[in-house]
mmCIF file of C-alpha atoms in Angstrom:
data_model
loop_
_atom_site.group_PDB
_atom_site.id
_atom_site.type_symbol
_atom_site.label_atom_id
_atom_site.label_comp_id
_atom_site.label_asym_id
_atom_site.label_seq_id
_atom_site.Cartn_x
_atom_site.Cartn_y
_atom_site.Cartn_z
ATOM 1 C CA ALA A 1 9.210 4.177 -14.169
ATOM 2 C CA GLN A 2 7.577 1.215 -12.709
ATOM 3 C CA THR A 3 4.230 -0.151 -13.474
ATOM 4 C CA VAL A 4 1.927 -2.873 -11.976
ATOM 5 C CA THR A 5 -1.245 -4.088 -13.687
ATOM 6 C CA GLN A 6 -3.852 -5.944 -12.318
ATOM 7 C CA SER A 7 -6.187 -6.824 -15.366
ATOM 8 C CA GLN A 8 -9.125 -8.409 -13.098
ATOM 9 C CA PRO A 9 -11.172 -5.609 -11.448
ATOM 10 C CA GLU A 10 -13.297 -8.126 -9.496
ATOM 11 C CA MET A 11 -13.253 -11.931 -9.067
ATOM 12 C CA SER A 12 -15.509 -14.338 -7.425
ATOM 13 C CA VAL A 13 -15.005 -17.977 -6.005
ATOM 14 C CA GLN A 14 -16.999 -20.370 -4.198
ATOM 15 C CA GLU A 15 -15.899 -21.037 -0.673
ATOM 16 C CA ALA A 16 -13.507 -23.913 -0.387
ATOM 17 C CA GLU A 17 -12.329 -23.384 -4.142
ATOM 18 C CA THR A 18 -9.242 -22.161 -5.429
ATOM 19 C CA VAL A 19 -8.838 -18.780 -7.096
ATOM 20 C CA THR A 20 -5.911 -17.201 -8.986
ATOM 21 C CA LEU A 21 -5.443 -13.517 -9.056
ATOM 22 C CA SER A 22 -3.178 -11.960 -11.894
ATOM 23 C CA CYS A 23 -0.546 -9.394 -11.748
ATOM 24 C CA THR A 24 2.051 -8.177 -14.450
ATOM 25 C CA TYR A 25 4.649 -5.720 -13.706
ATOM 26 C CA ASP A 26 7.631 -3.655 -15.441
ATOM 27 C CA THR A 27 10.471 -2.437 -14.019
ATOM 28 C CA SER A 28 14.076 -1.593 -15.127
ATOM 29 C CA GLU A 29 15.584 -2.656 -11.671
ATOM 30 C CA SER A 30 17.618 -5.647 -11.298
ATOM 31 C CA ASP A 31 17.025 -6.090 -7.770
ATOM 32 C CA TYR A 32 13.223 -5.781 -6.681
ATOM 33 C CA TYR A 33 10.625 -7.326 -4.592
ATOM 34 C CA LEU A 34 6.966 -8.099 -5.105
ATOM 35 C CA PHE A 35 4.116 -8.174 -2.628
ATOM 36 C CA TRP A 36 0.373 -8.865 -2.266
ATOM 37 C CA TYR A 37 -1.516 -6.731 0.190
ATOM 38 C CA LYS A 38 -5.013 -7.540 1.437
ATOM 39 C CA GLN A 39 -7.353 -4.694 2.173
ATOM 40 C CA PRO A 40 -10.756 -5.839 3.965
ATOM 41 C CA PRO A 41 -13.500 -3.583 4.295
ATOM 42 C CA SER A 42 -11.794 -2.385 7.564
ATOM 43 C CA ARG A 43 -9.595 -0.609 4.872
ATOM 44 C CA GLN A 44 -6.547 -2.073 7.028
ATOM 45 C CA MET A 45 -3.499 -2.924 4.651
ATOM 46 C CA ILE A 46 -2.305 -6.411 5.545
ATOM 47 C CA LEU A 47 0.690 -8.041 3.913
ATOM 48 C CA VAL A 48 -0.109 -11.283 2.409
ATOM 49 C CA ILE A 49 3.085 -12.522 0.837
ATOM 50 C CA ARG A 50 6.498 -11.174 -0.268
ATOM 51 C CA GLN A 51 8.685 -12.618 -3.182
ATOM 52 C CA GLU A 52 12.484 -11.516 -3.836
ATOM 53 C CA ALA A 53 12.854 -11.211 -7.689
ATOM 54 C CA TYR A 54 16.244 -13.062 -7.186
ATOM 55 C CA LYS A 55 14.710 -16.161 -5.913
ATOM 56 C CA GLN A 56 13.382 -18.696 -8.264
ATOM 57 C CA GLN A 57 11.368 -20.444 -5.664
ATOM 58 C CA ASN A 58 7.828 -19.396 -5.516
ATOM 59 C CA ALA A 59 6.743 -18.005 -1.935
ATOM 60 C CA THR A 60 4.153 -19.566 0.043
ATOM 61 C CA GLU A 61 2.187 -18.730 3.228
ATOM 62 C CA ASN A 62 -0.322 -21.212 4.189
ATOM 63 C CA ARG A 63 -3.188 -21.229 1.956
ATOM 64 C CA PHE A 64 -1.579 -18.288 -0.145
ATOM 65 C CA SER A 65 1.162 -19.026 -2.823
ATOM 66 C CA VAL A 66 2.368 -17.368 -5.771
ATOM 67 C CA ASN A 67 3.397 -18.014 -9.278
ATOM 68 C CA PHE A 68 6.363 -15.761 -10.092
ATOM 69 C CA GLN A 69 7.351 -15.941 -13.853
ATOM 70 C CA LYS A 70 10.332 -13.551 -13.961
ATOM 71 C CA ALA A 71 10.847 -13.614 -17.777
ATOM 72 C CA ALA A 72 7.216 -12.838 -18.257
ATOM 73 C CA LYS A 73 7.109 -10.240 -15.386
ATOM 74 C CA SER A 74 4.167 -11.883 -14.029
ATOM 75 C CA PHE A 75 3.139 -12.567 -10.356
ATOM 76 C CA SER A 76 0.044 -14.223 -9.646
ATOM 77 C CA LEU A 77 -1.510 -14.982 -6.445
ATOM 78 C CA LYS A 78 -3.279 -18.277 -5.661
ATOM 79 C CA ILE A 79 -5.701 -18.776 -2.509
ATOM 80 C CA SER A 80 -6.596 -22.302 -1.938
ATOM 81 C CA ASP A 81 -9.500 -23.430 0.066
ATOM 82 C CA SER A 82 -11.075 -19.817 -0.051
ATOM 83 C CA GLN A 83 -12.607 -18.687 3.176
ATOM 84 C CA LEU A 84 -15.341 -15.994 3.788
ATOM 85 C CA GLY A 85 -12.644 -13.894 5.453
ATOM 86 C CA ASP A 86 -10.515 -13.735 2.342
ATOM 87 C CA ALA A 87 -13.073 -11.383 0.907
ATOM 88 C CA ALA A 88 -11.245 -8.213 0.270
ATOM 89 C CA MET A 89 -9.415 -6.014 -2.321
ATOM 90 C CA TYR A 90 -6.106 -7.481 -3.235
ATOM 91 C CA PHE A 91 -3.062 -5.258 -4.214
ATOM 92 C CA CYS A 92 -0.063 -6.427 -6.083
ATOM 93 C CA ALA A 93 2.804 -4.205 -5.361
ATOM 94 C CA LEU A 94 6.624 -3.710 -6.767
ATOM 95 C CA GLY A 95 9.314 -2.384 -4.607
ATOM 96 C CA GLY A 96 12.603 -1.579 -5.777
ATOM 97 C CA GLY A 97 14.945 1.552 -6.486
ATOM 98 C CA ALA A 98 13.864 5.030 -5.110
ATOM 99 C CA ASP A 99 10.153 4.799 -5.638
ATOM 100 C CA GLY A 100 8.835 3.232 -2.767
ATOM 101 C CA LEU A 101 6.121 0.408 -3.539
ATOM 102 C CA THR A 102 4.157 1.092 -6.590
ATOM 103 C CA PHE A 103 0.886 -0.581 -6.380
ATOM 104 C CA GLY A 104 -1.541 -2.058 -8.954
ATOM 105 C CA LYS A 105 -5.252 -0.893 -9.039
ATOM 106 C CA GLY A 106 -6.547 -3.821 -7.133
ATOM 107 C CA THR A 107 -8.672 -6.871 -7.629
ATOM 108 C CA HIS A 108 -11.820 -7.063 -5.484
ATOM 109 C CA LEU A 109 -12.250 -10.660 -4.473
ATOM 110 C CA ILE A 110 -15.788 -11.894 -3.709
ATOM 111 C CA ILE A 111 -16.367 -15.333 -1.771
ATOM 112 C CA GLN A 112 -19.689 -17.067 -2.387
ATOM 113 C CA PRO A 113 -20.822 -19.021 0.505
ATOM 114 C CA ASP B 1 1.065 -1.267 21.089
ATOM 115 C CA THR B 2 0.104 -0.439 17.568
ATOM 116 C CA ALA B 3 2.814 -0.587 15.135
ATOM 117 C CA VAL B 4 1.955 2.488 13.032
ATOM 118 C CA SER B 5 -0.782 4.708 14.282
ATOM 119 C CA GLN B 6 -2.288 7.553 12.556
ATOM 120 C CA THR B 7 -4.796 10.334 13.786
ATOM 121 C CA PRO B 8 -7.430 10.982 13.349
ATOM 122 C CA LYS B 9 -9.274 8.090 11.807
ATOM 123 C CA TYR B 10 -11.894 10.390 10.240
ATOM 124 C CA LEU B 11 -11.613 14.178 9.120
ATOM 125 C CA VAL B 12 -14.420 16.251 7.692
ATOM 126 C CA THR B 13 -13.751 19.960 6.839
ATOM 127 C CA GLN B 14 -14.599 22.548 4.486
ATOM 128 C CA MET B 15 -12.880 23.753 1.465
ATOM 129 C CA GLY B 16 -10.099 26.235 2.079
ATOM 130 C CA ASN B 17 -9.201 25.081 5.660
ATOM 131 C CA ASP B 18 -6.021 23.899 6.772
ATOM 132 C CA LYS B 19 -5.548 20.463 8.378
ATOM 133 C CA SER B 20 -2.936 17.923 9.794
ATOM 134 C CA ILE B 21 -2.845 14.240 10.142
ATOM 135 C CA LYS B 22 -0.527 12.660 12.451
ATOM 136 C CA CYS B 23 1.384 9.460 12.196
ATOM 137 C CA GLU B 24 3.827 7.639 14.498
ATOM 138 C CA GLN B 25 5.502 4.338 14.371
ATOM 139 C CA ASN B 26 7.025 2.321 16.977
ATOM 140 C CA LEU B 27 8.840 -0.247 14.820
ATOM 141 C CA GLY B 28 12.208 1.488 14.889
ATOM 142 C CA HIS B 29 11.968 1.775 10.928
ATOM 143 C CA ASP B 30 14.085 4.101 9.058
ATOM 144 C CA THR B 31 11.552 5.156 6.271
ATOM 145 C CA MET B 32 8.135 6.401 6.666
ATOM 146 C CA TYR B 33 5.602 7.175 3.827
ATOM 147 C CA TRP B 34 2.453 8.827 2.936
ATOM 148 C CA TYR B 35 0.061 7.287 0.584
ATOM 149 C CA LYS B 36 -3.106 8.653 -1.018
ATOM 150 C CA GLN B 37 -5.904 6.174 -1.982
ATOM 151 C CA ASP B 38 -8.644 7.745 -4.162
ATOM 152 C CA SER B 39 -12.073 6.757 -4.494
ATOM 153 C CA LYS B 40 -11.456 3.940 -6.963
ATOM 154 C CA LYS B 41 -8.956 2.396 -4.439
ATOM 155 C CA PHE B 42 -5.950 3.401 -6.188
ATOM 156 C CA LEU B 43 -2.958 3.814 -3.921
ATOM 157 C CA LYS B 44 -0.265 6.397 -4.889
ATOM 158 C CA ILE B 45 2.722 7.331 -3.028
ATOM 159 C CA MET B 46 3.065 11.041 -1.975
ATOM 160 C CA PHE B 47 6.183 11.150 0.123
ATOM 161 C CA SER B 48 8.729 9.195 1.969
ATOM 162 C CA TYR B 49 11.097 10.184 4.575
ATOM 163 C CA ASN B 50 14.252 8.318 5.329
ATOM 164 C CA ASN B 51 16.196 9.477 8.445
ATOM 165 C CA LYS B 52 14.338 12.803 8.320
ATOM 166 C CA GLU B 53 15.295 13.694 4.583
ATOM 167 C CA LEU B 54 12.677 13.764 2.215
ATOM 168 C CA ILE B 55 13.671 11.336 -0.592
ATOM 169 C CA ILE B 56 10.491 10.868 -2.861
ATOM 170 C CA ASN B 57 8.300 13.693 -3.706
ATOM 171 C CA GLU B 58 5.615 12.734 -6.405
ATOM 172 C CA THR B 59 3.641 15.298 -8.305
ATOM 173 C CA VAL B 60 1.822 16.376 -5.218
ATOM 174 C CA PRO B 61 0.529 19.962 -4.790
ATOM 175 C CA ASN B 62 2.764 22.036 -2.721
ATOM 176 C CA ARG B 63 -0.375 22.385 -0.522
ATOM 177 C CA PHE B 64 0.872 19.262 0.869
ATOM 178 C CA SER B 65 3.849 19.254 3.339
ATOM 179 C CA PRO B 66 5.167 16.427 5.230
ATOM 180 C CA LYS B 67 6.981 17.272 8.575
ATOM 181 C CA SER B 68 9.027 14.826 10.472
ATOM 182 C CA PRO B 69 10.171 15.872 13.966
ATOM 183 C CA ASP B 70 12.050 12.754 14.500
ATOM 184 C CA LYS B 71 12.482 9.187 12.951
ATOM 185 C CA ALA B 72 9.092 7.854 14.595
ATOM 186 C CA HIS B 73 6.930 10.594 13.293
ATOM 187 C CA LEU B 74 5.833 11.941 9.980
ATOM 188 C CA ASN B 75 2.972 14.224 9.835
ATOM 189 C CA LEU B 76 0.914 15.488 6.924
ATOM 190 C CA HIS B 77 -0.041 19.122 6.601
ATOM 191 C CA ILE B 78 -2.621 20.181 4.154
ATOM 192 C CA ASN B 79 -3.284 23.806 3.431
ATOM 193 C CA SER B 80 -6.056 25.315 1.388
ATOM 194 C CA LEU B 81 -8.016 22.040 1.286
ATOM 195 C CA GLU B 82 -9.944 21.366 -1.900
ATOM 196 C CA LEU B 83 -12.779 19.097 -2.810
ATOM 197 C CA GLY B 84 -10.473 16.811 -4.697
ATOM 198 C CA ASP B 85 -8.461 16.143 -1.594
ATOM 199 C CA SER B 86 -11.173 13.829 -0.257
ATOM 200 C CA ALA B 87 -9.482 10.434 -0.088
ATOM 201 C CA VAL B 88 -8.048 8.046 2.434
ATOM 202 C CA TYR B 89 -4.445 8.683 3.352
ATOM 203 C CA PHE B 90 -2.216 6.117 4.705
ATOM 204 C CA CYS B 91 1.041 6.390 6.670
ATOM 205 C CA ALA B 92 3.419 3.460 6.533
ATOM 206 C CA SER B 93 6.895 2.658 7.446
ATOM 207 C CA SER B 94 9.500 0.131 6.395
ATOM 208 C CA GLN B 95 13.035 -1.145 7.582
ATOM 209 C CA ASP B 96 14.829 0.166 4.448
ATOM 210 C CA ARG B 97 13.925 1.331 0.960
ATOM 211 C CA ILE B 98 14.267 -2.019 -0.920
ATOM 212 C CA GLY B 99 12.801 -5.139 -0.076
ATOM 213 C CA SER B 100 11.434 -4.588 3.305
ATOM 214 C CA PRO B 101 7.418 -4.691 3.455
ATOM 215 C CA LEU B 102 5.423 -1.763 4.323
ATOM 216 C CA HIS B 103 3.577 -1.600 7.559
ATOM 217 C CA PHE B 104 0.580 0.405 7.318
ATOM 218 C CA GLY B 105 -1.460 2.574 9.655
ATOM 219 C CA ASN B 106 -5.265 2.194 9.362
ATOM 220 C CA GLY B 107 -5.877 5.312 7.367
ATOM 221 C CA THR B 108 -7.516 8.699 7.732
ATOM 222 C CA ARG B 109 -10.550 9.208 5.749
ATOM 223 C CA LEU B 110 -10.440 12.978 4.606
ATOM 224 C CA THR B 111 -13.691 14.442 3.455
ATOM 225 C CA VAL B 112 -13.697 17.922 2.212
ATOM 226 C CA THR B 113 -17.215 19.686 1.695
#
């Protein structure tokens, strides 16, 4: 079975600062993918970033980047220059095998103006 | 031109009733899913369909039944609704089972009274 653990139920950051959200995972699959999704109060699920496990290079999307440590099974999300619109629940997700996507319990990110 | 659309957006009903949630995707994806998000925001997969074949069925009560008339639709039928069924239900689709991100609908908030 696959598991995803997000150990930070809530994080707070000042606007324009940088914040890192933690995620660890466990899987027996050799081929898998990792994702971060954002869920603002509108409850829409928005894909933030995607990482292929076979790629050593960390994925980046504008102000969002990941630190993927395969041996440690760690997949953290860094948000640079935080903006008020970044306030949301952030879910780490693991995909591989026949189990669809397995989600962590989420981190509620608060942006302080 | 919404990619994944589900209706209704809100559903309030009494215990014991039977209800359906509809989902349609216009992305040409092969796989569709239903996820349940509970009051603590935890997302758990319920079903997935690939080319009209059920490929995942987690420990979901048999009161819940997915129905897929064609590749673009995956409806969720719920019989004999219970209080514990109150949640947000998300439909999603993806291009294949491994690696492709999920595209989510906007969710249906089901409230059972």
